[in-house]
Short mmCIF file of C-alpha atoms in Angstrom, two decimals:
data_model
loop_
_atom_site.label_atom_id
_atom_site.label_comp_id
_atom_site.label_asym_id
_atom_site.label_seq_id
_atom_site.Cartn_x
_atom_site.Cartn_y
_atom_site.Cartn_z
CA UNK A 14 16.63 -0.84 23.88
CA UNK A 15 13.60 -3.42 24.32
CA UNK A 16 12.73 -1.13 27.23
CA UNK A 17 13.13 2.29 25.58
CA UNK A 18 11.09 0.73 22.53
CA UNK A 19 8.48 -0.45 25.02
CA UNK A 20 8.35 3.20 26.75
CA UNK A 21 8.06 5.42 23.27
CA UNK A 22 5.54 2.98 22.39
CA UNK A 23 3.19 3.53 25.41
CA UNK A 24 3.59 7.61 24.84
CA UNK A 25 3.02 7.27 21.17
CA UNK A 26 -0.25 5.95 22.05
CA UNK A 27 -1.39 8.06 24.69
CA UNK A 28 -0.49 11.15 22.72
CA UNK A 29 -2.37 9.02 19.82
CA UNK A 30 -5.68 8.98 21.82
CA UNK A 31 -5.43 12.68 22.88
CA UNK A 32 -5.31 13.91 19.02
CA UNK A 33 -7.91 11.60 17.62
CA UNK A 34 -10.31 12.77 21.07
CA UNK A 35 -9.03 16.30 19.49
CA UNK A 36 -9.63 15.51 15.77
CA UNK A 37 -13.45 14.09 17.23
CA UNK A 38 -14.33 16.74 19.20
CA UNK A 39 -13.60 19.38 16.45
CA UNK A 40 -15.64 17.06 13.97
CA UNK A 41 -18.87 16.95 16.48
CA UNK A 42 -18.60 20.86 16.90
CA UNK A 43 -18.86 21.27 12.86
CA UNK A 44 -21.43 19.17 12.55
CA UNK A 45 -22.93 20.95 15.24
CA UNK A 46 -22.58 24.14 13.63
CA UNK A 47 -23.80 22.92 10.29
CA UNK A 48 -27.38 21.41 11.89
CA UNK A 49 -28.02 24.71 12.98
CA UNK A 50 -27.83 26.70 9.75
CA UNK A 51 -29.74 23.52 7.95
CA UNK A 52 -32.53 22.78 10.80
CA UNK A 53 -36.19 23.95 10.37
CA UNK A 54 -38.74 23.44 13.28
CA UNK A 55 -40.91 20.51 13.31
CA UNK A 56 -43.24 20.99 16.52
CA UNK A 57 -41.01 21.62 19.62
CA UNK A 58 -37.43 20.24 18.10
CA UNK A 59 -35.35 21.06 14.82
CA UNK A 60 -34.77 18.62 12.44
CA UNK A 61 -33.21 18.94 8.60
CA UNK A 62 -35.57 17.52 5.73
CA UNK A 63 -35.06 15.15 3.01
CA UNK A 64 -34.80 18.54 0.33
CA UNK A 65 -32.00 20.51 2.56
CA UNK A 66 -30.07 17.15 2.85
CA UNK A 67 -30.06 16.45 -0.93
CA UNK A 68 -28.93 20.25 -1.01
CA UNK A 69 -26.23 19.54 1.10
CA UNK A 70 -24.75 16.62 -0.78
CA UNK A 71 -25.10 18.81 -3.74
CA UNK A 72 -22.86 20.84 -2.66
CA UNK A 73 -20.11 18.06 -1.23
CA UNK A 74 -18.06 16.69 -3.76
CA UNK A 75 -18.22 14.20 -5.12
CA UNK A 76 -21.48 14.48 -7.45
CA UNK A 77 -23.99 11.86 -6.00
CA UNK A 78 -27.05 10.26 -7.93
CA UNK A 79 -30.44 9.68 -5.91
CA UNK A 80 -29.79 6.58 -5.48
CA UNK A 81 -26.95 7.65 -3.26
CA UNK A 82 -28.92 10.19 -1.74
CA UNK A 83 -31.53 8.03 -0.85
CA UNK A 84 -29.31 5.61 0.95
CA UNK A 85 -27.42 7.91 2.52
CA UNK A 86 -30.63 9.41 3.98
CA UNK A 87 -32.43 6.37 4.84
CA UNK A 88 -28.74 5.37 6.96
CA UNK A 89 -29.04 8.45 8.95
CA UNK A 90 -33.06 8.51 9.56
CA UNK A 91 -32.67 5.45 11.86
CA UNK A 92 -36.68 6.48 13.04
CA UNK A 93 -38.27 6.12 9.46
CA UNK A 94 -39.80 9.49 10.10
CA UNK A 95 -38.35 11.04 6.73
CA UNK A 96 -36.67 13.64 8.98
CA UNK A 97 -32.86 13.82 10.93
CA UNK A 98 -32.10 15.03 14.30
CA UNK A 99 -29.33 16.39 15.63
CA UNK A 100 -28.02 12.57 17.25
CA UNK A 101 -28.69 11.14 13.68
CA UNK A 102 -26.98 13.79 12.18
CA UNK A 103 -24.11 13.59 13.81
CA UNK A 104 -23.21 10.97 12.17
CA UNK A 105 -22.56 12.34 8.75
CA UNK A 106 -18.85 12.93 8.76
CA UNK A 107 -18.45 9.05 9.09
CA UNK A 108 -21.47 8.27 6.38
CA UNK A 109 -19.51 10.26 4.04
CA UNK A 110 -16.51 8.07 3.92
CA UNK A 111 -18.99 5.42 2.57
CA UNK A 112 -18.79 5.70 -1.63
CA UNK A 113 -21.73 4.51 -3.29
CA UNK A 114 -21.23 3.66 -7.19
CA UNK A 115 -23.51 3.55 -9.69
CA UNK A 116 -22.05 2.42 -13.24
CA UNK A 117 -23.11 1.17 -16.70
CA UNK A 118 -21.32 -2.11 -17.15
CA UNK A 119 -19.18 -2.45 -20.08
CA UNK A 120 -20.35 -4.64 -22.84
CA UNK A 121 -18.35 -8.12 -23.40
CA UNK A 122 -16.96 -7.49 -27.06
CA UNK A 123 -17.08 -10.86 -27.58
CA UNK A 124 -20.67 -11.06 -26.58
CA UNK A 125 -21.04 -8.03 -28.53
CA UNK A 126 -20.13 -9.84 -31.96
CA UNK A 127 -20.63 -13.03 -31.31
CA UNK A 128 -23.79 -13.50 -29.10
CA UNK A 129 -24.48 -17.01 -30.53
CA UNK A 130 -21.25 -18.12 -29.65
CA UNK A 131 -20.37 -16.00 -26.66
CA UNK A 132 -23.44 -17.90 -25.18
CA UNK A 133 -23.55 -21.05 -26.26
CA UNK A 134 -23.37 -24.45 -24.06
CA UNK A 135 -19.41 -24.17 -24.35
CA UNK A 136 -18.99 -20.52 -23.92
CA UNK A 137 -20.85 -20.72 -21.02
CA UNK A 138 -18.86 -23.68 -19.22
CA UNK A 139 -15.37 -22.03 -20.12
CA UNK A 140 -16.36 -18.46 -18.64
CA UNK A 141 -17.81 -20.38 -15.45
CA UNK A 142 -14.32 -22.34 -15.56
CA UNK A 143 -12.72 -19.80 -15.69
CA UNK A 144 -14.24 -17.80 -12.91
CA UNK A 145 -14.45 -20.79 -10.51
CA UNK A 146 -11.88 -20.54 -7.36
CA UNK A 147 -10.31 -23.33 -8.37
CA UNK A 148 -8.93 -21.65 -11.54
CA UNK A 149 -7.18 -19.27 -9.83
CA UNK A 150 -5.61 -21.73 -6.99
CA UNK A 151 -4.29 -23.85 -10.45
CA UNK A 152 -3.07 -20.98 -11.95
CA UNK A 153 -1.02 -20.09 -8.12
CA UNK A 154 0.34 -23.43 -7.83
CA UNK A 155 1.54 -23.36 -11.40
CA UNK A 156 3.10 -20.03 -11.00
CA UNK A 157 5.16 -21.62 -7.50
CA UNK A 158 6.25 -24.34 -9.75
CA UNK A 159 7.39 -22.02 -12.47
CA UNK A 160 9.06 -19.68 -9.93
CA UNK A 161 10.65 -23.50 -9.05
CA UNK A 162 11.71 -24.47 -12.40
CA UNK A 163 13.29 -21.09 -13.43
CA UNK A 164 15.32 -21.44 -10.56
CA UNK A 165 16.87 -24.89 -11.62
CA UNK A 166 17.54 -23.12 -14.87
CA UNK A 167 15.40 -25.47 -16.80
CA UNK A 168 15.23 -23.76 -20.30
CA UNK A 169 12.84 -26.51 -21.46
CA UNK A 170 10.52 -25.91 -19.19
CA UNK A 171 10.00 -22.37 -20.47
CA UNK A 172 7.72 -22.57 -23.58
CA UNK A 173 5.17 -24.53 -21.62
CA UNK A 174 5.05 -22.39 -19.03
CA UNK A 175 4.50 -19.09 -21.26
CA UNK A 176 1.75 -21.10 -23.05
CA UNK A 177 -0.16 -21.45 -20.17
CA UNK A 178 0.28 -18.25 -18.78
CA UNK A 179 -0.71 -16.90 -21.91
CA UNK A 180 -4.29 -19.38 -22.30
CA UNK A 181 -5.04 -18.08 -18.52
CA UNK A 182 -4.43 -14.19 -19.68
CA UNK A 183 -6.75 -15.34 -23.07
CA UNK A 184 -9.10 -17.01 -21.00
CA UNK A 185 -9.86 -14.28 -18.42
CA UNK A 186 -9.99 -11.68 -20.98
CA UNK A 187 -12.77 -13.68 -23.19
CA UNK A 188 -15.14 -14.69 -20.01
CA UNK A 189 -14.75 -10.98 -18.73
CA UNK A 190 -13.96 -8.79 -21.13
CA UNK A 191 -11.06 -6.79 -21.51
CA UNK A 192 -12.19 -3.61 -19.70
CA UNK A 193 -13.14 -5.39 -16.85
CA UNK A 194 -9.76 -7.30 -16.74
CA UNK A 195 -7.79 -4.73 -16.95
CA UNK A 196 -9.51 -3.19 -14.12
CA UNK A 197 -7.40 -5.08 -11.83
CA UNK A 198 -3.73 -4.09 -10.99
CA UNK A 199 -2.62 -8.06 -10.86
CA UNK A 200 -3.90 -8.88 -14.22
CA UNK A 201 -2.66 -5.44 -15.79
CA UNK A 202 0.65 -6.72 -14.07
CA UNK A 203 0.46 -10.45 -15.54
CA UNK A 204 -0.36 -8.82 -18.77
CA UNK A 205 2.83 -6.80 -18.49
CA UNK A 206 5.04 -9.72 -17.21
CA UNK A 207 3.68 -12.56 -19.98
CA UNK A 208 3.05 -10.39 -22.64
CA UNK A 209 7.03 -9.24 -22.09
CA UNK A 210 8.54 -12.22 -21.51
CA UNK A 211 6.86 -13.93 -24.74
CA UNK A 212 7.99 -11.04 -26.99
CA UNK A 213 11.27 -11.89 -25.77
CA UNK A 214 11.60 -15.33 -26.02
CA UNK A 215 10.20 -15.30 -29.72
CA UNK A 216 12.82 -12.44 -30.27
CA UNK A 217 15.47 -14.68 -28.83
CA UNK A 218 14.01 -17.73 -31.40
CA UNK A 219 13.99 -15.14 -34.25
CA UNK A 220 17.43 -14.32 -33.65
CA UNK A 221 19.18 -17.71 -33.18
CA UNK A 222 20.30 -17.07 -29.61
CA UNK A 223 21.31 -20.35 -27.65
CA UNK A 224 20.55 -21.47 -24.25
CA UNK A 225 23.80 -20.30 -23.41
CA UNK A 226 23.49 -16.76 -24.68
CA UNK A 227 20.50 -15.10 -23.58
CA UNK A 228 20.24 -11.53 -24.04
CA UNK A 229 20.53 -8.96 -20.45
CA UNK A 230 16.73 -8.06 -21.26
CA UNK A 231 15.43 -11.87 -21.22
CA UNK A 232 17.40 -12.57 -17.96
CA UNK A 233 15.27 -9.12 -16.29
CA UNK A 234 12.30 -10.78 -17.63
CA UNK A 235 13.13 -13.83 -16.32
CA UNK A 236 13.51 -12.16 -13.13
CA UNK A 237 10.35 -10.21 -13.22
CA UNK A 238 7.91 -13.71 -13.48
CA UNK A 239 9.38 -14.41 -10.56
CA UNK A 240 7.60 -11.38 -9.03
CA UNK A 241 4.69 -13.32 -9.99
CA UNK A 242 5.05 -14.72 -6.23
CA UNK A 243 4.30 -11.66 -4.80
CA UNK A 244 0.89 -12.60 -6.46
CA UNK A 245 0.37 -15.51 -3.94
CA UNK A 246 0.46 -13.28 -1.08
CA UNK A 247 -3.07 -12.13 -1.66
CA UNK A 248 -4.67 -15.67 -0.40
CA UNK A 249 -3.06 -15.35 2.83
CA UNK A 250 -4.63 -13.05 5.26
CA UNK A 251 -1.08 -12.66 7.66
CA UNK A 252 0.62 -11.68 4.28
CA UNK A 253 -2.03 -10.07 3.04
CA UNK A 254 -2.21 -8.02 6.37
CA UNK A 255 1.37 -7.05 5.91
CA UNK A 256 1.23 -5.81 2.43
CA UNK A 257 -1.80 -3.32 3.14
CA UNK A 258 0.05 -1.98 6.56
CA UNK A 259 3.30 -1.47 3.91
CA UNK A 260 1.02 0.08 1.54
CA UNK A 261 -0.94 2.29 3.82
CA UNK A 262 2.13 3.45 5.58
CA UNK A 263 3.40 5.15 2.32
CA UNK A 264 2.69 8.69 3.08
CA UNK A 265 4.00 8.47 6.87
CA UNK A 266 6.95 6.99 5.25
CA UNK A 267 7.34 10.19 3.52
CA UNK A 268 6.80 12.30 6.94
CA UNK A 269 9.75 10.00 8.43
CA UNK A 270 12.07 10.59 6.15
CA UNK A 271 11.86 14.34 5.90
CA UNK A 272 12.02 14.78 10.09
CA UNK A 273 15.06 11.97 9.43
CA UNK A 274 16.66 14.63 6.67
CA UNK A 275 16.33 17.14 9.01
CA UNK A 276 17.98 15.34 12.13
CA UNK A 277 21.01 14.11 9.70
CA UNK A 278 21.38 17.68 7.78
CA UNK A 279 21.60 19.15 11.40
CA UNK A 280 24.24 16.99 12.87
CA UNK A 281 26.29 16.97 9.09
CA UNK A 282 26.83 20.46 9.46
CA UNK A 283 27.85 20.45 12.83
CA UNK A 284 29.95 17.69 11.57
CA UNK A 285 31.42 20.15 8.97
CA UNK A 286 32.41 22.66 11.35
CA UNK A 287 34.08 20.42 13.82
CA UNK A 288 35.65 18.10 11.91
CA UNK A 289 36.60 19.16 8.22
CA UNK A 290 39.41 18.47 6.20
CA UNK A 291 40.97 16.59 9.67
CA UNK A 292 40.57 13.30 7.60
CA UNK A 293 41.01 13.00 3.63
CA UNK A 294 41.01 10.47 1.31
CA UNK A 295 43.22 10.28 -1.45
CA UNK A 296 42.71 7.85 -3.64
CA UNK A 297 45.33 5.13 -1.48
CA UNK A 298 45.51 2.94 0.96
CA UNK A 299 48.20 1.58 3.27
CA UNK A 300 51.24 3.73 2.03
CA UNK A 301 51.12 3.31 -1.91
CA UNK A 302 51.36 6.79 -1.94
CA UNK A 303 54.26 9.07 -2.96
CA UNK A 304 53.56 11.69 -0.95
CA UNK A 305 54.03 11.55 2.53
CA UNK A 306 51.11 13.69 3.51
CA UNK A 307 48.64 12.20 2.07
CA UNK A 308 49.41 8.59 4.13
CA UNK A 309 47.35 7.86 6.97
CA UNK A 310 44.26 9.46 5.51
CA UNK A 311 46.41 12.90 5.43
CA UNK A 312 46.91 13.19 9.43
CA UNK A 313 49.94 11.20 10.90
CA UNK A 314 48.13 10.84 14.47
CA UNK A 315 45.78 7.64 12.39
CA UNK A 316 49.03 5.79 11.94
CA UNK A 317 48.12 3.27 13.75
CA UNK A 318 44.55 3.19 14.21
CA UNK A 319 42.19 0.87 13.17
CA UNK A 320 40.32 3.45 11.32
CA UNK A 321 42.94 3.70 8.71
CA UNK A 322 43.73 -0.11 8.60
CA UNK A 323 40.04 -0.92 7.93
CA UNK A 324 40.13 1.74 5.12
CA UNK A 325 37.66 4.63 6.39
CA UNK A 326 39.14 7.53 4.83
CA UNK A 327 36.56 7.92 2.72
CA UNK A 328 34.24 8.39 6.08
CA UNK A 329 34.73 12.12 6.65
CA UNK A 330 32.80 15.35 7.17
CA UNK A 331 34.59 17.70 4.31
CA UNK A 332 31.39 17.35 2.30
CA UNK A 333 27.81 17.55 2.80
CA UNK A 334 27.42 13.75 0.89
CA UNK A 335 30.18 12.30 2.66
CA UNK A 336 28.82 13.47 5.68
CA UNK A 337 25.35 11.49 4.76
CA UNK A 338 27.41 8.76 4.61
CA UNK A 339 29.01 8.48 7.64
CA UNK A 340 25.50 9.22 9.42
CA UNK A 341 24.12 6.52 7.64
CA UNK A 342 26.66 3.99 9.03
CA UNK A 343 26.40 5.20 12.62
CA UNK A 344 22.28 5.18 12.74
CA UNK A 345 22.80 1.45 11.14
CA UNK A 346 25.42 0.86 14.09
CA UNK A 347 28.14 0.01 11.42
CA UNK A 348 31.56 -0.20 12.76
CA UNK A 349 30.48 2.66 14.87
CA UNK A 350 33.03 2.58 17.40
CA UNK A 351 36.02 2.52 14.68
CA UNK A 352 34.72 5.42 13.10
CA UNK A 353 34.26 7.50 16.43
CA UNK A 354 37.69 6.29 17.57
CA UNK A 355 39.18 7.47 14.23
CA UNK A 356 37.62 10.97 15.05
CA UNK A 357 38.51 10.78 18.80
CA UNK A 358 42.42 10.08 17.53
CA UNK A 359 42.37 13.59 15.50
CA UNK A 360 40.74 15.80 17.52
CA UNK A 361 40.10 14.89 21.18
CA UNK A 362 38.08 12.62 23.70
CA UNK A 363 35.22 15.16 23.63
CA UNK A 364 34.25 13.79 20.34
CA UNK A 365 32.82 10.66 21.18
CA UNK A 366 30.18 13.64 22.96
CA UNK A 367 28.65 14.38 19.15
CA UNK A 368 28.46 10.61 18.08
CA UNK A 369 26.55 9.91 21.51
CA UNK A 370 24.29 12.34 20.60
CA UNK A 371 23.91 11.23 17.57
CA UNK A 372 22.96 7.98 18.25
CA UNK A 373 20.54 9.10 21.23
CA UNK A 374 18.55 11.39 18.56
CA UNK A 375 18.36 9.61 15.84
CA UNK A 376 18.74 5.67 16.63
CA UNK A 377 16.94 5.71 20.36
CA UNK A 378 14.38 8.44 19.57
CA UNK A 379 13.29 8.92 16.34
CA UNK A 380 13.81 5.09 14.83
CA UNK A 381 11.73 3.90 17.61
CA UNK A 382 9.01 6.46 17.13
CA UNK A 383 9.01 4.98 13.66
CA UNK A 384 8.77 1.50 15.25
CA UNK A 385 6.06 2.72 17.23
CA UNK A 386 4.11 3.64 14.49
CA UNK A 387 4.70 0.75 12.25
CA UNK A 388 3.64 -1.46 15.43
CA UNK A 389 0.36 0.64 15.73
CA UNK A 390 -0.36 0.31 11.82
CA UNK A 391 -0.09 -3.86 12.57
CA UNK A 392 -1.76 -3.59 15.59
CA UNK A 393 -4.93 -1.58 13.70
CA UNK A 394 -4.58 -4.13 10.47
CA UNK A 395 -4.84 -7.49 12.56
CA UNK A 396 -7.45 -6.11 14.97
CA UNK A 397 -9.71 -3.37 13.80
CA UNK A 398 -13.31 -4.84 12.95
CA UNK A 399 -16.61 -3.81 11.58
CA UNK A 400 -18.11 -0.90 12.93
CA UNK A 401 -21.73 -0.52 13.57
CA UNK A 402 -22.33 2.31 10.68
CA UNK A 403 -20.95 -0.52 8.40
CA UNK A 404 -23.80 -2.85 9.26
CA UNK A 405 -26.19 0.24 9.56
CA UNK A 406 -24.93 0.87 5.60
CA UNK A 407 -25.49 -2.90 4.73
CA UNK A 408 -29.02 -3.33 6.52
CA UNK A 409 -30.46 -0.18 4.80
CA UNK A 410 -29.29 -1.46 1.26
CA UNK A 411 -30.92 -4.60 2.09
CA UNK A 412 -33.74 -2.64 2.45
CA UNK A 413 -33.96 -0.98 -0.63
CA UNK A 414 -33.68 -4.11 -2.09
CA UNK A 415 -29.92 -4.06 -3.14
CA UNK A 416 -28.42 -7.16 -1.49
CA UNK A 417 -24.56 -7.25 -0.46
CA UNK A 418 -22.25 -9.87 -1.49
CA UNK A 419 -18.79 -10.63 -3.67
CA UNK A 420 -18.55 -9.78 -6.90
CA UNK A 421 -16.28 -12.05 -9.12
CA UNK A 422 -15.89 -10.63 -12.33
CA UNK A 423 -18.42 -13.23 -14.09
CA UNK A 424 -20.88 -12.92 -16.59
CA UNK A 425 -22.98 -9.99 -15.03
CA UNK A 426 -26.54 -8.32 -15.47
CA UNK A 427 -25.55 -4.98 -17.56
CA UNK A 428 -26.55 -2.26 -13.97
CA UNK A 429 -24.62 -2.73 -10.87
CA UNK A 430 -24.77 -0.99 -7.48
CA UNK A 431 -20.96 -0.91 -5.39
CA UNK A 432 -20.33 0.01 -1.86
CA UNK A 433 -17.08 0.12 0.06
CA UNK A 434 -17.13 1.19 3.52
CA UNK A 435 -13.83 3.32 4.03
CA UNK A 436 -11.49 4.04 6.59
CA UNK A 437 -9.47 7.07 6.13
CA UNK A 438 -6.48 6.05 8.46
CA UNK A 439 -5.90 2.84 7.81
CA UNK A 440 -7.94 1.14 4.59
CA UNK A 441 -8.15 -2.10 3.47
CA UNK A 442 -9.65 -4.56 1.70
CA UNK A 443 -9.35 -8.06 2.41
CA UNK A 444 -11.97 -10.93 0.95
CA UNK A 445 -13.30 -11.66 4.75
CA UNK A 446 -16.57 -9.22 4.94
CA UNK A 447 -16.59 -9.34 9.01
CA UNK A 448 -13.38 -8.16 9.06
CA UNK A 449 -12.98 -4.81 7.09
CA UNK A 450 -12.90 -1.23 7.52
CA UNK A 451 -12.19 -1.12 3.82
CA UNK A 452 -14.36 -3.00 1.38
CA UNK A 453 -16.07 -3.60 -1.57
CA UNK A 454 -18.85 -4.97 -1.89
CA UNK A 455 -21.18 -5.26 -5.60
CA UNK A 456 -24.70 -6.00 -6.07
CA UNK A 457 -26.23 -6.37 -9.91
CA UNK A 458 -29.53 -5.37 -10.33
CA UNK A 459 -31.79 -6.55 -12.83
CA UNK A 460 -35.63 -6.00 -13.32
CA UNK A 461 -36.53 -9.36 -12.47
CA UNK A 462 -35.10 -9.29 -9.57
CA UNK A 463 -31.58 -8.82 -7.53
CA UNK A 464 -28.61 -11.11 -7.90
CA UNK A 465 -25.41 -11.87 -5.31
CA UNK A 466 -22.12 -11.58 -6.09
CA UNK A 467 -18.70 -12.13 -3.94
CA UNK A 468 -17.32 -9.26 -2.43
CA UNK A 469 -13.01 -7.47 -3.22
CA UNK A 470 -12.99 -8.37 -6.84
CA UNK A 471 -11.09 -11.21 -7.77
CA UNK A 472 -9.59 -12.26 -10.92
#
């Protein structure tokens, strides 16, 4: 199997190459195309202008401000000429996967109402607290030692625990604001997860419940801080590399399970038509029944068969759903051999031809294309690096006087400036710069000047 694996693999990849040469070579003969309705002459070569390339972006969604435009321009006109040729140009198709934001930051209610003490000595010391690393890696530990103590089933333990959880949600909400808090999908989860499990617990104090008697929906919350874990994954880059391939490999997911559908509705039908209603189940098992044919799954020649010992009259083919079934236990290589040797006993020897083919379509072929393509989506997360239209992005920003950095979600200057460099295969965003083909990356203006901020938000 290692070998067929090994062999699929190699073709996947080849046949990989030959469609993205495809996909590139269609993209440079658009682009192609396009320069020549946009170009104007400029002494003996064509070139497109600053005005018809503003036009053009006009007319791509999304809207962009000139602020975009200008970077976008200033990437492409490598020369510093104020004019593109058809080399620069060709580059556009990749430019465009770059999204350049330009937002009005949210004012901190509490700033908002309080200014005096929003800003004052304290204030200032709890929101930098709060937005140090060091927060977040006490916050981690204490959710591993939570995830610990819930598991010894120390009640005790639980009131401090929701207290603290509770300071840390009060804590990041005050130093950055609520809007900006909830713009991240782990805080909107911890806010979920604490603010649940504390209306519970004060419902189960309000109602007199003892340790002994906890309510079914206290227990799922219970369950769901544990999920907090999942949380930790994000400061590992090998975990954090295997939840973005999971993620990213959601649609093809989708794509895999319809060709799957398709390869088990085939063979279920066939199925139907060559082996209906030659085993039934009815309702019994090892002669409890009164009437005689309806033992041995309703067909005397599985009298002695290990398929009826074991209990497999459910497995048949008289029904579309049953049929699911017992293609579901052969492409997991359950008991496969019992249920082909009931099959074999009530028909003939020329059944064990379906269930090989069976097994060579769907287990050899198209589970190890899938494996293929998993393998591929690892490969690209662990290895895939910068390109050199990312750098060409981050220089040219410089430029303009917009540095690039991290962003953590700290007291901020009120205009900001993002950038995230995307990949439209595989993205990404991990909190190593060097290493992305998806990231983020904010820069706060001010008038007096520019200021730096980490990069993949953090919270």
């Amino acid at each position: 199997m290692n070998i067929i694996l090994a062999v699929i693999y190699y073709n996947y990849r080849e046949n990989l190459k030959i469609e993205v040469q495809n996909m590139v070579a269609v993209k440079r003969d658009n682009l192609s195309r396009a320069f020549d309705l946009l170009k104007v002459r400029d002494g003996d070569s064509f070139v497109i202008t600053y005005s018809r390339f503003g036009a053009l972006l006009d007319k791509i969604p999304p809207a962009r401000s000139e602020v975009t435009k200008k970077i976008l321009w200033y990437v492409l006109d490598q020369n510093g000429d104020n004019k593109v040729d058809l080399p620069d140009f060709m580059y556009l198709a990749d430019l465009l996967n770059v999204r350049i934001v330009e937002t009005e930051e949210t004012e901190n209610c509490f700033e908002k109402f309080m200014p005096r003490v929003y800003n004052c000595v304290v204030s200032q010391w709890i929101r930098t607290m709060t937005a140090h690393i060091f927060f977040r890696y006490l916050f981690d530990l204490l959710i591993l030692v939570n995830a610990i103590v819930i598991g010894l089933d120390v009640y005790e333990a639980e009131w401090f625990f929701l207290t603290v959880f509770s300071i840390e949600i009060m804590l990041k909400i005050y130093a950055f604001g609520f809007v900006q808090f909830m713009k991240q999908a782990w805080n909107v989860f911890d806010f979920i997860i604490i603010g649940s499990a504390v209306v519970g617990t004060l419902y189960e104090v309000a109602v007199g419940a003892s340790n002994n008697s906890r309510t079914l929906t206290l227990d799922i919350l219970l369950v769901l801080r544990v999920l907090r874990l999942v949380k930790l994954i994000r400061n590992f880059k090998k975990f954090r590399g295997i939840i973005n391939t999971i993620t990213n490999l959601g649609p093809s997911i989708l794509t895999f399970g319809g060709v799957l559908f398709a390869v088990y509705y085939v063979y279920a039908v066939i199925g139907m038509e060559l082996y209906r209603d030659k085993i039934t189940f009815y309702g019994g098992f090892n002669g409890t029944h009164s009437v005689e044919t309806q033992l041995y799954c309703g067909n005397d020649k599985l009298k002695h068969s290990a398929f009826y010992a074991t209990g497999y009259c459910k497995n048949n083919f008289n029904n579309i759903f049953s049929s699911f079934v017992v293609l579901f236990e052969l492409m997991v290589v359950n008991q496969w051999h019992i249920l082909t040797e009931g099959f074999v006993h009530v028909t003939s020897k020329a059944a064990r031809l379906y269930f090989l083919l069976f097994h060579l379509s769907c287990v050899v072929i198209v589970l190890n294309i899938f494996t293929a393509f998993v393998l591929e989506a690892f490969l690209l997360e662990y290895t895939i690096d910068k390109t050199k239209l990312e750098s060409a992005v981050e220089t040219k920003i410089g430029e303009m006087g917009l540095k690039l950095g991290k962003h953590h979600e700290r007291s901020a200057p009120r205009r900001k400036v993002a950038m995230a460099i995307a990949s439209p295969s595989f993205p990404k965003c991990t909190s190593t710069p060097t290493t992305t083909c998806w990231k983020t990356a904010w820069t706060n203006r001010t008038l007096r000047g520019t200021r730096m901020f980490p990069t993949c938000q953090t919270v």
